[in-house]
Amino acid sequence: MTPNLRGTLRSFAIIASMAAAPAAAEPTLYTGATIIDGTGAPARAGQDILVEGERIVAIGAAGSLTPAASARRVDLAGRFVIPGLIDSHVHLATPPNRMRAEAILRRQLYGGVTAVRDMADDLRSVGELSRGSLVGEIPAPDIYYAALMAGPSFFADPRVVAVSRGFTPGTAPWMQAIDKKTDLRTAVTLARGTSASAIKIYANLPAERVAAITAEAHRQKLMIWAHSAVFPARPAEVIAAGVDSVSHVCYLGYEAQPQMLAAYEDRTPVKDELLAPSGDDPVVARLFDAMRKKGTILDATGSLFVKFEAERKADPKAKPLRCTGARTIRLTQQAWRAGLPISTGTDFTNKAGDAWPEVHAELRYLAHDVGMPPLAVIHSATLVGARAAGQDKDMGSIEAGKLANFVVLTADPLADIDNIEHIDMTVKRGREYRRADYVAPTGKELGDEN
């Protein structure tokens, strides 16, 4: 078989997998499932779910619902149903590459992911991907995304050029340099015009500017997703500003340092010796107490640090990460003991040979490394993720009135979180995507970017 013929057949297979997802125009009754609803409540066996269009209209004990006579019935006896997973930290367009992004999104959807937070990219590209997902043109999770704001010195970063071609760095509406002269009302309005759900406060901003951006964004009904340390703004100052979520639990360790790093570009690791050698660290405990009182969500991205530390051990020339894997685990454990809501963000991309989406690694991290029970891990990966994206009224749990976003499993994820990879199908906005129809990304699609 020639390479061109193989490529043509592969294209047909992808198109066929998309066509296999009906728009669910007729009512569908899913019967006899065990539901793990994402709220943290215990599993309920023998449940029926009635879906009409994009929404769940009723849930009840098996046989208790009375759908229209025309309703399609799907027997889920022996199956387990959880809400669609949410990856709260992805990057889909740095730089824009439509083929690569669609391959990543396809792997996510067929792996049980029904929504993602894109944490700052070229929003021209991300907006089109979001539209394609929403109307069912491409097999993909729903995408909620952020416009970025940072101090002017950050905009020498080569990634800025990659995501804002056609604009002087720092002037694109989705990638703005902010200083004390910036009219924040105009800056936030420009960000809103990109259809972003949030502003991501990234780097190189003092505490007073972080607070001012946050206040104006909230006034204009945009969320704030921030790095947990903005450099030179300390974690305590970022949290005090009232941001909605903070990313990278590792960065919280900088709070213990007498002098904060002046800029994001300084990659000096957290000084582990300044944190408690065992038990809960008192400095970080104060941060967690403030986050709990304000309702701040922690986008831990813990598996990122564990994964890449392991890879760096094989390369003595590699620069160290900001935290060790062990410290990252301990900080996440402390956050869990403190009662913080933890979402499941990743911030990395698996290679083509990996059949499953990245967020599965974060679920395993929370269960196996941090020690959270599977029921709590599923809550983090669903309802907490929906809250992080500002979408918990519509998704994140299996409830009447919410979007029909759920995953059908053939094995119990409460017995073993690894059973998340026993997927029969993903349902997103009432459309069914069966795992048997999945077409894995190729090396050509994904390339070598990360």
Coordinates of C-alpha atoms in Angstrom, one line a residue:
M1 CA 0.0 0.0 0.0
T2 CA 1.4 3.4 -1.0
P3 CA 1.9 6.2 1.7
N4 CA -0.7 8.3 -0.2
L5 CA -3.3 5.5 -0.2
R6 CA -2.7 4.9 3.5
G7 CA -3.2 8.6 4.2
T8 CA -6.4 8.7 2.2
L9 CA -7.8 5.7 4.0
R10 CA -6.9 7.2 7.3
S11 CA -8.7 10.4 6.4
F12 CA -11.8 8.3 5.5
A13 CA -11.5 6.6 8.9
I14 CA -11.5 9.9 10.7
I15 CA -14.4 11.2 8.8
A16 CA -16.3 8.0 9.5
S17 CA -15.6 8.3 13.2
M18 CA -17.1 11.8 13.1
A19 CA -20.2 10.6 11.2
A20 CA -20.6 7.9 13.9
A21 CA -21.7 10.5 16.4
P22 CA -25.4 11.1 15.9
A23 CA -26.8 14.5 16.9
A24 CA -29.3 12.8 19.3
A25 CA -32.3 14.6 17.8
E26 CA -34.6 11.9 19.2
P27 CA -34.9 11.3 23.0
T28 CA -32.5 8.6 24.3
L29 CA -33.1 6.6 27.4
Y30 CA -29.9 5.1 28.9
T31 CA -31.0 2.3 31.3
G32 CA -29.6 0.3 34.2
A33 CA -26.3 2.1 34.8
T34 CA -24.4 2.7 38.0
I35 CA -24.1 6.5 38.2
I36 CA -21.2 8.3 39.9
D37 CA -22.6 11.8 39.6
G38 CA -19.4 14.0 40.2
T39 CA -20.8 15.7 43.3
G40 CA -18.8 13.5 45.6
A41 CA -22.0 11.6 46.5
P42 CA -21.8 7.7 46.6
A43 CA -22.5 5.7 43.5
R44 CA -26.1 4.9 42.7
A45 CA -26.8 1.5 41.0
G46 CA -29.7 0.8 38.7
Q47 CA -30.3 4.2 37.3
D48 CA -31.9 5.5 34.0
I49 CA -30.9 8.7 32.3
L50 CA -33.2 10.4 29.8
V51 CA -31.5 12.7 27.3
E52 CA -33.3 15.0 24.9
G53 CA -31.1 17.0 22.5
E54 CA -28.1 18.3 24.4
R55 CA -29.5 18.0 27.9
I56 CA -30.3 15.5 30.6
V57 CA -34.0 15.9 31.3
A58 CA -34.5 13.3 34.0
I59 CA -32.6 10.7 36.1
G60 CA -34.4 8.0 38.1
A61 CA -34.4 4.4 39.3
A62 CA -34.5 1.8 36.5
G63 CA -38.0 1.7 35.0
S64 CA -39.2 4.9 36.7
L65 CA -39.0 7.3 33.8
T66 CA -41.6 7.5 31.0
P67 CA -40.0 8.8 27.8
A68 CA -41.8 9.3 24.5
A69 CA -42.6 6.1 22.7
S70 CA -40.1 7.1 20.0
A71 CA -37.2 7.3 22.5
R72 CA -34.1 5.3 21.6
R73 CA -33.1 2.9 24.3
V74 CA -29.5 2.1 25.2
D75 CA -28.9 -0.7 27.7
L76 CA -26.1 0.2 30.2
A77 CA -26.6 -2.7 32.6
G78 CA -23.2 -3.5 34.2
R79 CA -21.8 -0.2 33.1
F80 CA -20.6 2.8 35.1
V81 CA -21.4 6.4 34.2
I82 CA -19.3 9.4 35.3
P83 CA -19.5 13.0 34.2
G84 CA -17.3 14.0 31.3
L85 CA -13.8 14.8 32.4
I86 CA -12.4 18.3 32.3
D87 CA -8.7 19.1 31.7
S88 CA -8.3 22.5 33.4
H89 CA -4.9 23.4 31.8
V90 CA -4.2 22.9 28.1
H91 CA -2.5 24.8 25.3
L92 CA -3.9 24.2 21.8
A93 CA -2.3 26.9 19.6
T94 CA 1.2 27.9 20.6
P95 CA 1.9 28.1 17.7
P96 CA -1.3 27.5 15.8
N97 CA -1.4 24.2 14.1
R98 CA -4.9 23.1 13.1
M99 CA -4.0 19.5 12.3
R100 CA -2.1 19.0 15.6
A101 CA -4.9 20.6 17.7
E102 CA -7.6 18.6 16.1
A103 CA -5.6 15.4 16.8
I104 CA -5.2 16.3 20.4
L105 CA -8.8 17.2 20.8
R106 CA -10.0 14.0 19.2
R107 CA -7.9 11.9 21.6
Q108 CA -9.3 13.9 24.5
L109 CA -12.9 13.4 23.5
Y110 CA -12.7 9.7 22.8
G111 CA -10.8 9.4 26.1
G112 CA -13.7 10.8 28.1
V113 CA -12.8 14.6 28.1
T114 CA -15.8 16.8 27.3
A115 CA -14.4 20.2 28.2
V116 CA -11.0 21.9 28.5
R117 CA -9.6 25.2 29.7
D118 CA -7.2 26.7 27.2
M119 CA -4.7 28.7 29.2
A120 CA -3.6 31.3 26.6
D121 CA -2.7 30.7 23.0
D122 CA -3.5 32.4 19.6
L123 CA -7.2 32.9 20.3
R124 CA -7.9 33.4 16.6
S125 CA -7.2 29.7 16.1
V126 CA -8.6 28.6 19.5
G127 CA -11.9 30.4 18.8
E128 CA -12.4 28.6 15.5
L129 CA -11.6 25.2 17.2
S130 CA -14.2 26.1 19.9
R131 CA -16.8 26.9 17.3
G132 CA -16.1 23.7 15.4
S133 CA -16.4 21.6 18.6
L134 CA -19.6 23.4 19.7
V135 CA -21.5 22.7 16.5
G136 CA -20.1 19.1 16.1
E137 CA -17.9 19.8 13.0
I138 CA -14.9 18.2 14.7
P139 CA -14.8 15.6 17.5
A140 CA -13.6 17.7 20.4
P141 CA -14.3 18.8 23.9
D142 CA -15.9 22.2 24.5
I143 CA -13.1 24.8 24.8
Y144 CA -13.1 27.7 27.3
Y145 CA -10.2 30.0 26.9
A146 CA -8.2 32.9 28.4
A147 CA -6.7 36.1 27.1
L148 CA -3.3 36.7 28.6
M149 CA -2.0 39.7 30.5
A150 CA 1.6 40.2 31.7
G151 CA 4.2 42.8 32.4
P152 CA 5.9 44.4 29.3
S153 CA 9.2 42.5 29.9
F154 CA 7.5 39.2 29.4
F155 CA 6.8 40.0 25.8
A156 CA 10.3 39.2 24.7
D157 CA 9.3 35.5 25.1
P158 CA 9.4 33.8 21.6
R159 CA 6.1 32.2 22.3
V160 CA 4.4 35.6 22.2
V161 CA 5.5 36.1 18.6
A162 CA 4.2 32.6 17.7
V163 CA 0.7 33.4 19.0
S164 CA 0.3 37.1 17.9
R165 CA 1.6 37.3 14.3
G166 CA 0.4 40.5 12.7
F167 CA 0.6 42.4 16.0
T168 CA 3.5 44.1 17.8
P169 CA 4.2 41.8 20.8
G170 CA 2.0 42.9 23.7
T171 CA -0.7 44.6 21.6
A172 CA -2.9 41.7 20.5
P173 CA -6.2 41.7 22.3
W174 CA -5.5 38.2 23.6
M175 CA -1.9 38.9 24.6
Q176 CA -1.5 42.3 26.2
A177 CA 1.4 44.0 28.0
I178 CA 0.2 45.8 31.1
D179 CA 2.0 48.6 32.9
K180 CA 0.9 51.4 35.3
K181 CA -0.2 53.6 32.3
T182 CA -2.5 51.0 30.9
D183 CA -6.2 51.8 30.7
L184 CA -7.5 48.6 32.3
R185 CA -11.1 49.2 31.4
T186 CA -10.1 49.3 27.7
A187 CA -7.7 46.4 28.1
V188 CA -10.2 44.1 29.6
T189 CA -12.9 45.1 27.1
L190 CA -10.5 44.2 24.3
A191 CA -9.9 40.8 26.0
R192 CA -13.7 40.3 26.2
G193 CA -14.0 40.9 22.5
T194 CA -12.0 37.7 21.8
S195 CA -14.9 35.7 23.4
A196 CA -12.5 34.6 26.2
S197 CA -14.1 33.3 29.4
A198 CA -11.2 34.7 31.5
I199 CA -8.0 36.6 31.7
K200 CA -4.9 34.7 32.6
I201 CA -2.5 36.8 34.7
Y202 CA 0.8 35.3 33.7
A203 CA 4.0 37.0 34.8
N204 CA 6.1 40.1 35.6
L205 CA 3.5 42.1 37.4
P206 CA 3.6 43.7 40.8
A207 CA 0.9 42.9 43.4
E208 CA -1.0 46.2 42.9
R209 CA -1.4 45.5 39.2
V210 CA -2.6 41.9 39.7
A211 CA -5.2 43.3 42.1
A212 CA -6.3 46.0 39.6
I213 CA -6.6 43.6 36.7
T214 CA -8.6 41.2 38.8
A215 CA -11.0 43.9 40.0
E216 CA -11.7 45.2 36.5
A217 CA -12.1 41.8 35.0
H218 CA -14.6 40.8 37.6
R219 CA -16.4 44.1 37.1
Q220 CA -16.7 43.1 33.4
K221 CA -17.8 39.6 34.3
L222 CA -14.6 37.8 33.3
M223 CA -12.9 35.2 35.5
I224 CA -9.2 35.5 36.4
W225 CA -7.0 32.4 36.0
A226 CA -3.5 33.2 37.4
H227 CA -0.2 31.6 37.9
S228 CA 0.1 31.0 41.7
A229 CA 3.2 33.2 41.7
V230 CA 3.3 36.0 39.1
F231 CA 6.8 37.3 39.8
P232 CA 7.4 39.6 41.5
A233 CA 3.9 39.3 43.0
R234 CA 4.0 36.6 45.7
P235 CA 1.5 33.8 46.0
A236 CA -0.1 35.5 49.0
E237 CA -0.6 38.7 47.0
V238 CA -2.1 36.8 44.0
I239 CA -4.5 35.0 46.3
A240 CA -5.4 38.3 48.2
A241 CA -6.2 39.9 44.8
G242 CA -9.2 37.5 44.6
V243 CA -8.3 35.5 41.5
D244 CA -10.7 32.6 40.7
S245 CA -8.0 29.9 40.3
V246 CA -4.3 29.5 40.6
S247 CA -2.1 27.2 38.5
H248 CA 0.9 25.1 39.5
V249 CA 1.0 24.1 43.2
C250 CA 4.8 24.0 43.0
Y251 CA 5.0 27.8 42.6
L252 CA 3.3 28.2 46.1
G253 CA 6.7 27.2 47.6
Y254 CA 8.2 30.6 46.6
E255 CA 6.1 32.2 49.4
A256 CA 8.7 30.8 51.9
Q257 CA 11.6 32.7 50.3
P258 CA 12.6 36.0 51.9
Q259 CA 13.1 37.6 48.5
M260 CA 10.7 36.9 45.6
L261 CA 12.1 36.3 42.2
A262 CA 11.9 39.5 40.2
A263 CA 10.7 38.0 36.9
Y264 CA 9.2 34.8 35.5
E265 CA 12.3 34.3 33.4
D266 CA 14.4 33.6 36.5
R267 CA 14.0 29.8 36.7
T268 CA 15.7 29.5 40.1
P269 CA 13.9 26.5 41.8
V270 CA 12.0 26.7 45.0
K271 CA 14.4 26.5 47.9
D272 CA 13.2 23.2 49.4
E273 CA 15.2 23.7 52.6
L274 CA 13.0 26.7 53.5
L275 CA 9.9 24.5 53.6
A276 CA 9.0 22.1 56.4
P277 CA 11.0 18.8 56.1
S278 CA 7.9 16.8 57.2
G279 CA 4.3 17.4 57.8
D280 CA 2.4 20.5 56.7
D281 CA 4.4 23.6 56.0
P282 CA 3.1 26.5 58.1
V283 CA 3.8 29.2 55.4
V284 CA 1.9 27.2 52.7
A285 CA -0.8 26.4 55.3
R286 CA -1.5 30.2 55.6
L287 CA -1.9 30.3 51.8
F288 CA -4.3 27.4 51.8
D289 CA -6.3 28.9 54.5
A290 CA -6.7 32.2 52.5
M291 CA -7.6 30.2 49.4
R292 CA -10.2 28.2 51.2
K293 CA -11.8 31.3 52.6
K294 CA -11.9 33.0 49.2
G295 CA -13.0 29.8 47.3
T296 CA -9.9 29.8 45.1
I297 CA -9.5 26.7 43.0
L298 CA -6.1 25.0 42.8
D299 CA -5.1 23.9 39.3
A300 CA -2.3 21.7 40.7
T301 CA -0.7 20.3 37.4
G302 CA 1.1 17.9 39.7
S303 CA 1.7 15.1 37.1
L304 CA 3.6 17.6 35.0
F305 CA 6.3 18.0 37.6
V306 CA 6.5 14.3 38.4
K307 CA 6.6 13.3 34.7
F308 CA 9.3 15.8 33.6
E309 CA 11.5 15.3 36.7
A310 CA 11.6 11.6 35.8
E311 CA 12.6 12.4 32.2
R312 CA 15.3 14.9 33.4
K313 CA 17.0 12.3 35.5
A314 CA 18.0 10.6 32.3
D315 CA 19.6 13.8 31.0
P316 CA 22.3 15.4 33.3
K317 CA 22.4 18.5 31.1
A318 CA 18.7 19.3 31.6
K319 CA 17.8 22.3 33.8
P320 CA 16.0 21.5 37.0
L321 CA 12.3 22.2 37.3
R322 CA 11.0 24.8 39.8
C323 CA 10.1 21.9 42.2
T324 CA 11.0 18.3 42.7
G325 CA 8.3 15.7 42.1
A326 CA 8.4 14.8 45.8
R327 CA 7.8 18.4 46.9
T328 CA 5.0 18.8 44.4
I329 CA 3.3 15.7 45.8
R330 CA 3.7 16.9 49.3
L331 CA 2.2 20.3 48.5
T332 CA -0.8 18.7 46.8
Q333 CA -1.3 16.4 49.7
Q334 CA -1.3 19.4 52.0
A335 CA -3.8 21.2 49.8
W336 CA -6.1 18.1 49.9
R337 CA -5.8 17.9 53.7
A338 CA -6.7 21.6 53.9
G339 CA -9.9 21.0 52.0
L340 CA -9.1 22.9 48.9
P341 CA -10.9 22.3 45.6
I342 CA -8.3 20.8 43.2
S343 CA -9.0 20.6 39.5
T344 CA -7.2 18.3 37.1
G345 CA -5.0 20.4 34.8
T346 CA -2.1 18.9 32.8
D347 CA -0.1 21.5 30.8
F348 CA 1.7 18.9 28.6
T349 CA 0.9 16.9 25.5
N350 CA 1.3 13.1 25.2
K351 CA 3.1 11.8 22.2
A352 CA 1.4 10.0 19.3
G353 CA 2.0 6.6 20.7
D354 CA -0.1 7.3 23.8
A355 CA -3.7 6.2 23.2
W356 CA -5.1 8.2 26.1
P357 CA -5.5 11.9 26.9
E358 CA -3.1 13.6 29.3
V359 CA -5.7 14.2 32.0
H360 CA -5.7 10.5 32.9
A361 CA -2.2 11.0 34.2
E362 CA -3.4 13.7 36.5
L363 CA -6.2 11.5 37.8
R364 CA -3.6 8.8 38.5
Y365 CA -1.4 11.3 40.2
L366 CA -4.1 12.4 42.6
A367 CA -5.1 8.9 43.4
H368 CA -1.7 7.1 43.5
D369 CA 0.8 9.8 44.5
V370 CA -1.4 12.2 46.5
G371 CA -3.6 9.5 48.0
M372 CA -7.0 10.9 47.3
P373 CA -9.9 8.3 47.1
P374 CA -11.2 7.7 43.6
L375 CA -14.6 9.3 44.4
A376 CA -12.8 12.6 45.3
V377 CA -10.6 12.3 42.2
I378 CA -13.6 12.0 40.0
H379 CA -15.1 15.1 41.7
S380 CA -11.9 17.0 41.0
A381 CA -11.9 16.0 37.4
T382 CA -15.5 16.9 36.8
L383 CA -17.4 19.3 39.0
V384 CA -14.4 21.2 40.3
G385 CA -13.1 21.5 36.7
A386 CA -16.4 22.9 35.7
R387 CA -16.2 25.5 38.4
A388 CA -12.7 26.4 37.4
A389 CA -14.0 27.1 33.9
G390 CA -17.1 29.0 35.2
Q391 CA -19.4 26.3 33.7
D392 CA -20.7 24.4 36.7
K393 CA -24.3 25.5 36.0
D394 CA -24.2 23.5 32.8
M395 CA -21.7 20.7 33.3
G396 CA -19.5 18.8 35.8
S397 CA -22.1 16.6 37.3
I398 CA -24.8 14.2 36.1
E399 CA -28.0 16.1 37.0
A400 CA -31.3 16.9 35.3
G401 CA -31.0 20.2 33.3
K402 CA -27.3 19.9 32.7
L403 CA -25.6 19.1 29.4
A404 CA -25.6 15.4 28.5
N405 CA -21.8 15.1 29.1
F406 CA -20.8 11.8 30.5
V407 CA -18.6 8.8 30.0
V408 CA -19.7 5.1 30.0
L409 CA -17.2 2.7 31.5
T410 CA -17.2 -1.1 31.5
A411 CA -15.3 -1.3 34.9
D412 CA -15.8 0.5 38.2
P413 CA -13.5 3.5 38.6
L414 CA -14.1 3.6 42.3
A415 CA -12.5 0.2 42.6
D416 CA -9.5 1.4 40.7
I417 CA -9.0 4.8 39.1
D418 CA -7.1 3.1 36.2
N419 CA -10.5 1.8 35.1
I420 CA -11.0 5.3 33.6
E421 CA -9.4 3.7 30.6
H422 CA -12.2 1.1 30.2
I423 CA -14.3 3.4 28.0
D424 CA -17.3 2.2 26.1
M425 CA -18.3 5.6 24.8
T426 CA -18.2 9.3 25.6
V427 CA -21.4 11.4 25.3
K428 CA -20.9 15.1 24.8
R429 CA -23.9 17.4 24.3
G430 CA -26.0 14.3 23.6
R431 CA -23.7 13.1 20.8
E432 CA -22.2 9.6 21.2
Y433 CA -18.6 8.9 20.5
R434 CA -17.8 5.2 20.8
R435 CA -14.3 4.2 21.7
A436 CA -14.4 1.5 19.0
D437 CA -14.6 4.3 16.4
Y438 CA -11.5 6.1 17.8
V439 CA -8.7 6.9 15.3
A440 CA -5.5 7.6 17.2
P441 CA -3.3 10.6 16.3
T442 CA -0.3 9.9 14.1
G443 CA 3.2 11.2 14.5
K444 CA 2.6 13.4 11.4
E445 CA -0.4 15.0 13.0
L446 CA 1.2 15.7 16.4
G447 CA 4.7 16.5 15.2
D448 CA 7.4 17.1 17.9
E449 CA 6.0 20.2 19.5
N450 CA 5.3 20.3 23.2

